[in-house]
Amino acid sequence: MAVRPRRRRARRALLILAVATALATVTALATSAVFAGGGTTPTRGPCDIYAAAGTPCVAAHSTTRALYAAYNGPLYQVRRASDGATTNISTLSAGGYANAAAQDSFCAGTYCTITEIYDQSGHGNNLTIGPAGGNGGADIGANAAALPVLADAHKVYGVYISPGMGYRDDHTSGLATGSQPQGAYMVTSGTNVNAGCCFDYGNAETNNDDNGNGHMDAVYFGTLCWFSPCAGPGPWVQADLENGLFSGGNGNNPNNKGNNSQFVTALVENNGTTTYAIKGGNADSGSLTTWYSGALPVASGYAPMHQEGAIILGVGGDNSNSSAGSFFEGVMTASYPTDATDNAVQANIVSVGYTNYTLPGNPFTIGSEISLRATTPCCTADYLTGDTSGDEVGITSVTSSSSPALKADATWIVEPGLVNSSCISFKSANGSGDYLRQFYSELYLEPQNGTAQFAPYATFCPRAGNSGSGYSFMPYNYGNEYIRHYNSVAYIASDGGSNAWDASSLWQDDTTWLVASPWG
Ligand code: AHR
């Protein structure tokens, strides 16, 4: 009598163990079948998927993760402003995520730019800061700290492109040339975009100039509607085939509805002789939508294509460099991937779980009131202050016995960024309703005038403080500058730039602010 219940209990325990083991195996398989990125047993990255399908990557760039399960090496190089030294930021493990902590420690107390993005494909197609071209002066490197995000819960950095920034490789190997087929995708963001030409990733001219129709084959993402009308406000994934951003067909395509998700997968594929396809989707969920698949444009030069085999990132083929955009990863194939392969790659990207990074302590609650205290030793009793009697902004000493008007001038209401709600805008709490905005590098207090120009100039993205504590504020449309006080006047300043207020001396302290209780 006593034996049977024990046996039953034992059998039930065994059953539970077996089910648990089976579930764990299924979970592990589902994870390992998809991941190259820091799980314990990564087995596939996007380039493993393309290789298994017979369409291997010939270029694989990412500042966030390995794109092959076996890749365990440098992802990108950063250079710090303080002494010009460089270091490589590598994966944490084979198939894993970027070691962002290494960047944070190397760049602590100074400003770093991304100087090179390494090709993981073995073809040596590394991207470096782009040279001048037919339509744009030499590019500058992206601020390495401008785009922190989480990938599979790891803090990593994307590439935050603002006008003037870009990367290129004019001497590649393995890339499609002439009318050879090509596929390319990038993971980008629907919230950091503009209508400047041209936030591209892909194949371009080797002489940095516009060599005519069909000399480019790149994925474009942004709000530049080249062949009007476009469907809705965008941003759209389009094909930059040179002298045009094609939504599909001969340029115009009402089916290309755009995608403004926080993270976006953007693909362009081209068989080089007759057809091309434009696809995209939310990089965090769901599948890809094919917005176009059909004939190449009829205008002369596009069928067959005349690809040259350079690689660009963040600029147009002739180095047009007035675009903004975000780049997390991208690959190119010298062949035309199947839909099934692209879908498997999309599933792999979704499994990364790209999400916004929240600053520690995140004190920027929408609607809250804050004061911003300077941290430079000279000025720790000073606060960022907008003036009711004029429109200038600077730092001023504020104490408990200051006038109510001054206290109000030194108090800011945190609002969603006027142009991008993942950043913030500062409205003065002095009753004027005015916003903090930049104008020719100086900061002013001005009423929101509703123009398209005002919103980006009044939007700031909080980042970890440049001096290692507090916060720094990057203007939305200038990814290499921060709010700084200089001779008590407020500017946006780069470290070591050409203006007096860009001086390197005290730059870290002057651009770092502590969030204090509101004075007003
Ligand atoms: O095709 C759009 C742009 O036109 C290209 O990127 C650039 O080379 C040209 O100015």
XYZ file of C-alpha atoms and ligand atoms in Angstrom:
530
model
C 0.000 0.000 0.000
C 2.709 2.398 0.937
C 4.744 1.483 -2.155
C 2.282 2.446 -4.876
C 1.846 6.115 -3.979
C 5.625 6.417 -3.701
C 5.998 4.870 -7.181
C 3.296 7.147 -8.536
C 5.028 10.142 -6.996
C 8.340 8.977 -8.463
C 6.775 8.429 -11.881
C 5.125 11.880 -11.717
C 8.426 13.432 -10.739
C 10.128 11.696 -13.661
C 7.391 12.865 -15.999
C 7.695 16.452 -14.775
C 11.473 16.236 -15.195
C 11.106 14.857 -18.714
C 8.607 17.562 -19.690
C 10.780 20.258 -18.139
C 13.848 18.917 -19.975
C 11.936 18.749 -23.239
C 10.651 22.295 -22.764
C 14.112 23.533 -21.920
C 15.492 21.825 -25.029
C 12.786 23.323 -27.227
C 13.424 26.765 -25.738
C 17.169 26.387 -26.173
C 16.741 25.223 -29.757
C 14.418 28.091 -30.573
C 16.922 30.488 -29.078
C 20.089 28.953 -30.405
C 18.528 28.355 -33.803
C 18.034 32.072 -34.181
C 20.661 33.851 -32.163
C 24.122 35.023 -32.898
C 24.317 37.555 -30.211
C 25.386 36.642 -26.757
C 23.147 33.776 -25.736
C 25.099 30.868 -24.353
C 25.007 28.757 -27.492
C 24.579 31.011 -30.525
C 24.338 28.964 -33.678
C 23.182 31.332 -36.394
C 23.605 34.974 -37.268
C 22.131 36.739 -40.304
C 25.209 35.916 -42.368
C 25.054 32.240 -41.358
C 21.483 32.236 -42.636
C 22.463 33.878 -45.925
C 25.440 31.505 -46.315
C 23.330 28.405 -45.663
C 20.969 29.552 -48.413
C 23.816 29.932 -50.920
C 23.736 33.753 -50.817
C 26.673 34.554 -48.513
C 27.429 38.006 -47.145
C 30.217 39.888 -48.869
C 30.017 42.719 -46.348
C 28.741 42.584 -42.769
C 28.833 45.689 -40.582
C 27.498 46.230 -37.093
C 28.470 48.186 -34.018
C 26.042 46.173 -31.911
C 26.666 42.466 -32.491
C 28.370 39.662 -34.350
C 26.539 38.798 -37.548
C 28.010 35.268 -37.639
C 27.767 32.803 -34.754
C 31.510 32.216 -35.014
C 32.572 35.856 -35.284
C 34.560 36.880 -32.254
C 36.519 39.991 -33.099
C 36.528 43.751 -33.508
C 33.271 45.399 -34.517
C 34.387 49.027 -34.722
C 37.124 51.441 -33.778
C 36.743 54.628 -31.744
C 39.104 57.573 -31.394
C 39.062 59.782 -28.336
C 39.469 63.519 -28.531
C 41.630 63.939 -25.432
C 44.786 62.287 -26.820
C 43.875 60.978 -30.280
C 44.273 57.357 -29.146
C 42.156 54.668 -30.786
C 40.817 51.332 -29.609
C 38.747 48.531 -31.070
C 35.410 47.601 -29.567
C 34.926 43.862 -29.948
C 32.322 41.233 -29.267
C 31.930 39.984 -25.712
C 32.014 36.403 -27.010
C 31.765 34.471 -30.271
C 28.494 35.428 -31.917
C 27.915 37.928 -29.114
C 27.160 41.571 -28.525
C 29.510 44.553 -28.534
C 31.531 45.283 -25.441
C 30.059 48.737 -24.858
C 31.623 48.871 -21.392
C 35.047 48.922 -23.093
C 33.962 52.009 -25.033
C 32.563 53.661 -21.925
C 35.787 53.176 -20.042
C 38.094 54.180 -22.943
C 36.018 57.306 -23.638
C 35.348 58.274 -20.003
C 35.753 62.001 -19.533
C 36.311 62.682 -23.225
C 34.549 62.585 -26.560
C 34.908 59.619 -28.930
C 34.074 59.286 -32.591
C 33.587 56.067 -34.543
C 36.510 55.972 -36.961
C 36.067 52.557 -38.567
C 33.383 49.868 -38.805
C 34.890 46.480 -39.516
C 33.645 44.018 -42.081
C 32.892 40.693 -40.420
C 32.541 38.807 -43.724
C 36.247 38.205 -44.182
C 36.342 40.326 -47.362
C 38.081 43.204 -45.623
C 35.385 45.701 -46.619
C 35.857 47.994 -43.648
C 34.132 51.373 -43.605
C 36.115 54.463 -42.699
C 35.083 58.125 -42.485
C 34.155 59.151 -46.022
C 36.171 61.436 -48.300
C 34.835 64.496 -50.139
C 32.739 63.729 -53.194
C 31.065 65.435 -56.117
C 28.391 66.849 -53.843
C 29.738 67.061 -50.307
C 32.910 67.896 -48.450
C 34.816 65.289 -46.456
C 32.669 63.590 -43.842
C 33.190 63.556 -40.111
C 32.851 60.558 -37.796
C 29.768 59.863 -35.709
C 29.738 60.520 -31.977
C 30.354 57.059 -30.520
C 28.129 57.730 -27.500
C 25.206 59.257 -29.353
C 23.028 56.181 -29.793
C 22.932 53.827 -26.814
C 20.338 51.058 -27.166
C 19.696 47.664 -25.649
C 20.171 44.524 -27.733
C 19.047 41.371 -25.949
C 19.299 43.485 -22.754
C 22.965 44.368 -23.465
C 23.827 48.063 -23.682
C 25.381 48.657 -27.100
C 25.836 51.677 -29.379
C 24.443 52.289 -32.848
C 25.828 54.801 -35.338
C 24.000 58.160 -35.079
C 24.409 59.959 -38.384
C 23.795 63.711 -38.487
C 24.352 65.923 -41.525
C 28.045 65.972 -42.425
C 28.768 62.458 -41.168
C 29.344 59.368 -43.281
C 31.441 56.290 -44.009
C 32.759 54.678 -47.165
C 34.991 52.027 -48.699
C 36.024 52.682 -52.299
C 38.281 49.624 -52.612
C 36.188 46.574 -51.830
C 36.337 42.908 -52.666
C 33.517 40.514 -53.485
C 30.872 43.219 -54.032
C 28.448 43.088 -56.972
C 29.673 45.120 -59.922
C 28.091 45.891 -63.297
C 24.827 44.005 -63.583
C 25.527 41.327 -60.981
C 22.723 40.642 -58.511
C 22.833 42.111 -55.030
C 20.910 42.014 -51.772
C 21.325 44.391 -48.826
C 19.603 45.115 -45.553
C 20.171 47.491 -42.681
C 18.556 47.844 -39.287
C 17.809 51.516 -38.773
C 15.385 53.703 -36.837
C 12.151 55.406 -37.835
C 12.674 58.196 -35.332
C 15.981 59.748 -36.391
C 15.346 60.691 -39.983
C 15.289 63.712 -42.238
C 14.706 64.689 -45.835
C 18.329 65.447 -46.625
C 20.148 63.379 -49.208
C 20.839 60.508 -48.534
C 20.867 58.089 -45.627
C 22.064 55.081 -47.621
C 23.758 51.765 -46.979
C 24.959 49.846 -49.987
C 26.703 49.873 -53.347
C 27.976 53.163 -54.812
C 30.552 54.813 -57.031
C 34.230 54.167 -56.363
C 35.165 57.785 -57.236
C 32.647 59.424 -54.842
C 30.851 61.072 -57.719
C 27.530 60.748 -59.534
C 28.438 58.618 -62.533
C 24.910 58.284 -63.833
C 21.804 56.143 -63.601
C 22.339 52.630 -62.290
C 25.756 53.284 -60.780
C 24.333 52.818 -57.273
C 22.369 50.066 -55.585
C 21.798 51.050 -51.979
C 19.087 50.864 -49.327
C 17.817 54.356 -48.485
C 15.775 55.207 -45.389
C 14.343 58.638 -44.593
C 11.694 61.183 -45.523
C 13.092 62.415 -48.823
C 10.356 61.899 -51.394
C 12.211 62.038 -54.697
C 9.384 60.926 -56.968
C 6.330 62.740 -55.675
C 3.739 61.928 -54.491
C 4.843 59.472 -51.820
C 2.400 57.619 -49.580
C 2.007 59.432 -46.260
C 4.773 61.217 -44.389
C 7.305 58.362 -44.380
C 10.003 57.544 -43.560
C 10.263 55.118 -46.446
C 12.624 52.344 -47.421
C 13.630 53.230 -50.967
C 16.207 52.070 -53.494
C 18.928 54.592 -54.278
C 19.844 53.515 -57.788
C 21.525 56.901 -58.509
C 19.762 60.039 -59.584
C 16.671 58.918 -57.773
C 15.287 57.341 -54.628
C 12.852 54.768 -55.954
C 9.794 53.790 -53.894
C 9.266 51.082 -56.502
C 8.684 50.793 -60.255
C 9.821 53.910 -62.072
C 10.100 55.846 -58.833
C 6.630 56.537 -57.592
C 4.816 53.736 -55.722
C 1.677 54.276 -53.608
C 2.106 50.796 -52.079
C 5.273 51.884 -50.314
C 3.599 53.129 -47.148
C 6.667 53.774 -45.011
C 7.454 52.640 -41.494
C 8.176 54.867 -38.511
C 8.831 52.118 -35.955
C 11.544 52.746 -33.408
C 13.639 50.049 -35.098
C 13.177 49.225 -38.775
C 14.527 46.469 -41.024
C 15.094 47.879 -44.528
C 15.962 45.740 -47.568
C 16.627 46.332 -51.253
C 17.331 43.519 -53.677
C 18.189 43.757 -57.332
C 18.920 41.081 -59.926
C 20.921 43.644 -61.866
C 19.248 43.141 -65.209
C 15.457 43.148 -64.952
C 13.942 43.314 -61.459
C 14.323 44.773 -57.991
C 12.484 44.537 -54.682
C 11.933 46.833 -51.675
C 10.959 45.319 -48.347
C 10.829 46.356 -44.742
C 9.303 45.829 -41.365
C 9.461 46.505 -37.677
C 12.839 45.181 -36.543
C 11.298 44.278 -33.178
C 8.324 42.246 -34.278
C 6.474 40.632 -37.118
C 7.468 39.862 -40.629
C 8.620 41.789 -43.661
C 6.315 43.554 -46.070
C 7.231 43.563 -49.737
C 6.421 47.083 -50.882
C 7.649 46.448 -54.398
C 8.904 43.549 -56.464
C 9.017 44.027 -60.204
C 10.719 45.606 -63.157
C 13.691 47.950 -62.849
C 13.014 51.579 -63.832
C 12.627 52.097 -67.563
C 14.773 55.249 -67.643
C 18.041 54.559 -69.365
C 20.896 53.163 -67.299
C 18.998 51.097 -64.737
C 18.487 47.865 -66.697
C 21.101 46.567 -66.812
C 22.668 48.157 -63.744
C 26.180 49.637 -63.681
C 27.216 48.972 -60.090
C 30.740 49.996 -59.178
C 31.209 48.189 -55.863
C 32.059 50.889 -53.318
C 30.159 50.763 -50.015
C 28.557 53.828 -48.452
C 26.893 54.416 -45.095
C 24.975 57.587 -44.266
C 25.677 59.456 -47.508
C 24.682 59.422 -51.176
C 26.819 58.084 -53.998
C 28.359 61.503 -54.678
C 28.811 61.984 -50.923
C 25.695 64.134 -50.574
C 25.850 64.306 -46.803
C 22.902 66.245 -45.493
C 21.018 63.268 -44.140
C 20.275 61.973 -40.659
C 19.780 58.356 -39.696
C 20.634 55.517 -37.345
C 22.517 52.346 -38.216
C 22.743 49.243 -36.057
C 23.692 46.503 -38.506
C 23.742 45.835 -42.225
C 24.919 43.253 -44.710
C 25.342 42.930 -48.450
C 25.259 39.825 -50.626
C 26.523 39.532 -54.208
C 23.494 37.420 -55.068
C 19.713 37.716 -54.816
C 18.425 36.172 -51.562
C 15.118 34.336 -51.538
C 12.093 35.630 -49.622
C 12.377 32.660 -47.252
C 15.971 33.590 -46.444
C 15.080 37.233 -45.845
C 12.235 36.115 -43.580
C 14.612 33.958 -41.544
C 16.984 36.927 -41.243
C 14.090 39.131 -40.090
C 13.263 36.542 -37.396
C 16.889 36.626 -36.321
C 16.827 40.439 -36.111
C 13.572 40.386 -34.132
C 15.146 37.929 -31.680
C 17.752 40.581 -30.798
C 15.026 42.695 -29.223
C 16.461 46.121 -29.985
C 15.001 48.587 -27.470
C 15.633 52.108 -26.314
C 18.209 52.542 -23.597
C 17.011 54.408 -20.525
C 19.549 56.544 -18.746
C 20.253 55.442 -15.179
C 17.953 57.261 -12.811
C 16.083 58.717 -15.801
C 15.000 62.024 -14.255
C 13.401 63.292 -17.448
C 9.792 62.459 -16.708
C 7.556 64.176 -19.188
C 5.723 67.051 -17.512
C 8.120 67.283 -14.587
C 9.971 70.471 -13.665
C 13.723 70.442 -13.209
C 16.637 72.809 -12.851
C 19.982 72.082 -14.485
C 23.043 72.833 -12.373
C 26.438 73.470 -13.950
C 29.236 71.133 -12.839
C 32.381 73.072 -13.755
C 34.223 73.907 -10.489
C 33.867 77.657 -11.167
C 30.154 77.492 -11.389
C 28.503 74.857 -9.262
C 26.059 77.392 -7.833
C 24.936 78.311 -11.359
C 21.931 77.016 -13.257
C 20.858 77.038 -16.898
C 18.688 80.120 -17.071
C 16.500 81.655 -19.739
C 15.780 85.329 -19.439
C 12.245 86.700 -19.469
C 13.435 90.157 -20.446
C 15.387 88.972 -23.456
C 15.800 85.706 -25.202
C 19.313 84.778 -24.149
C 20.183 81.656 -22.237
C 23.181 81.225 -19.992
C 24.122 80.197 -16.495
C 23.323 82.295 -13.443
C 23.797 81.828 -9.736
C 20.500 80.996 -8.057
C 19.982 80.736 -4.300
C 16.993 80.404 -2.032
C 16.914 84.182 -1.684
C 16.864 84.799 -5.451
C 13.811 86.532 -6.870
C 10.850 84.393 -7.884
C 11.389 85.605 -11.470
C 14.971 84.349 -11.558
C 13.956 81.068 -9.968
C 11.321 80.618 -12.649
C 13.873 81.463 -15.361
C 16.050 78.679 -13.986
C 13.281 76.081 -14.107
C 12.386 73.929 -17.100
C 9.362 71.820 -17.904
C 10.326 68.539 -19.556
C 8.277 67.928 -22.692
C 8.414 65.216 -25.354
C 10.934 66.241 -28.000
C 9.160 68.524 -30.466
C 10.562 66.589 -33.401
C 11.201 63.200 -31.814
C 9.543 61.922 -28.669
C 12.469 59.684 -27.780
C 14.309 62.912 -26.913
C 13.014 65.921 -24.946
C 12.315 69.626 -25.245
C 12.710 72.173 -22.454
C 9.888 74.663 -21.977
C 10.650 77.536 -19.662
C 8.624 77.527 -16.454
C 8.676 81.337 -16.349
C 5.227 81.595 -17.889
C 6.422 82.700 -21.305
C 5.743 79.284 -22.840
C 9.061 79.651 -24.658
C 11.330 76.765 -25.512
C 15.064 76.337 -25.302
C 16.323 76.328 -28.871
C 19.589 76.656 -30.693
C 20.232 79.140 -33.450
C 23.645 79.324 -35.092
C 25.161 77.411 -32.151
C 23.831 79.756 -29.482
C 20.900 78.909 -27.204
C 17.852 81.136 -26.948
C 14.429 81.122 -25.382
C 11.810 81.466 -28.088
C 8.144 80.713 -28.671
C 7.345 77.591 -30.628
C 6.516 78.987 -34.043
C 5.276 75.741 -35.504
C 7.763 75.701 -38.341
C 9.456 72.501 -39.399
C 12.766 74.183 -38.670
C 11.968 75.108 -35.068
C 11.174 71.609 -33.789
C 14.557 69.920 -34.448
C 16.404 72.954 -33.095
C 14.405 72.761 -29.861
C 14.877 69.012 -29.324
C 17.676 67.598 -27.207
C 18.652 64.008 -26.448
C 19.920 63.373 -22.897
C 23.042 61.254 -22.670
C 25.322 60.146 -19.838
C 27.341 63.152 -18.657
C 30.553 63.803 -20.588
C 32.537 64.217 -17.389
C 31.378 60.893 -15.990
C 28.497 62.103 -13.827
C 25.160 63.792 -14.486
C 23.832 64.302 -18.013
C 24.804 65.912 -21.285
C 22.325 67.099 -23.900
C 22.900 66.420 -27.572
C 20.956 68.607 -30.006
C 18.718 66.308 -32.025
C 20.184 67.338 -35.357
C 23.845 67.699 -34.405
C 25.085 64.373 -33.105
C 28.563 65.576 -32.222
C 27.695 68.612 -30.064
C 26.264 69.185 -26.600
C 24.734 72.055 -24.598
C 27.647 73.949 -23.044
C 28.117 77.076 -20.974
C 31.070 79.218 -21.996
C 31.742 82.597 -20.407
C 28.313 82.142 -18.801
C 26.533 82.013 -22.184
C 24.862 78.795 -23.370
C 25.869 77.267 -26.707
C 25.942 73.932 -28.450
C 29.573 72.957 -28.706
C 31.757 70.210 -30.097
C 35.005 69.272 -28.417
C 37.781 71.147 -30.197
C 35.630 72.610 -32.991
C 36.215 75.896 -34.754
C 34.237 78.256 -32.483
C 35.688 79.791 -29.339
C 33.067 77.949 -27.290
C 34.267 74.601 -28.736
C 37.516 74.920 -26.782
C 38.659 71.564 -25.406
C 39.640 73.053 -22.070
C 36.841 72.311 -19.571
C 34.623 70.978 -22.373
C 33.652 67.840 -20.442
C 32.681 69.782 -17.319
C 30.993 72.618 -19.205
C 28.810 70.143 -21.120
C 27.817 68.148 -18.016
C 24.761 69.097 -15.958
C 23.211 67.814 -12.773
C 19.457 67.538 -12.612
C 18.323 69.465 -9.533
C 15.001 70.084 -7.851
C 13.152 72.893 -9.619
C 13.770 76.386 -8.281
C 10.532 77.723 -9.615
O 20.102 59.048 -56.194
C 20.026 59.987 -55.195
C 21.336 60.717 -55.042
O 21.569 61.493 -56.172
C 22.559 59.886 -54.967
O 22.746 59.246 -53.738
C 23.621 60.893 -55.232
O 24.781 60.338 -55.761
C 22.945 61.836 -56.218
O 23.094 63.154 -55.825
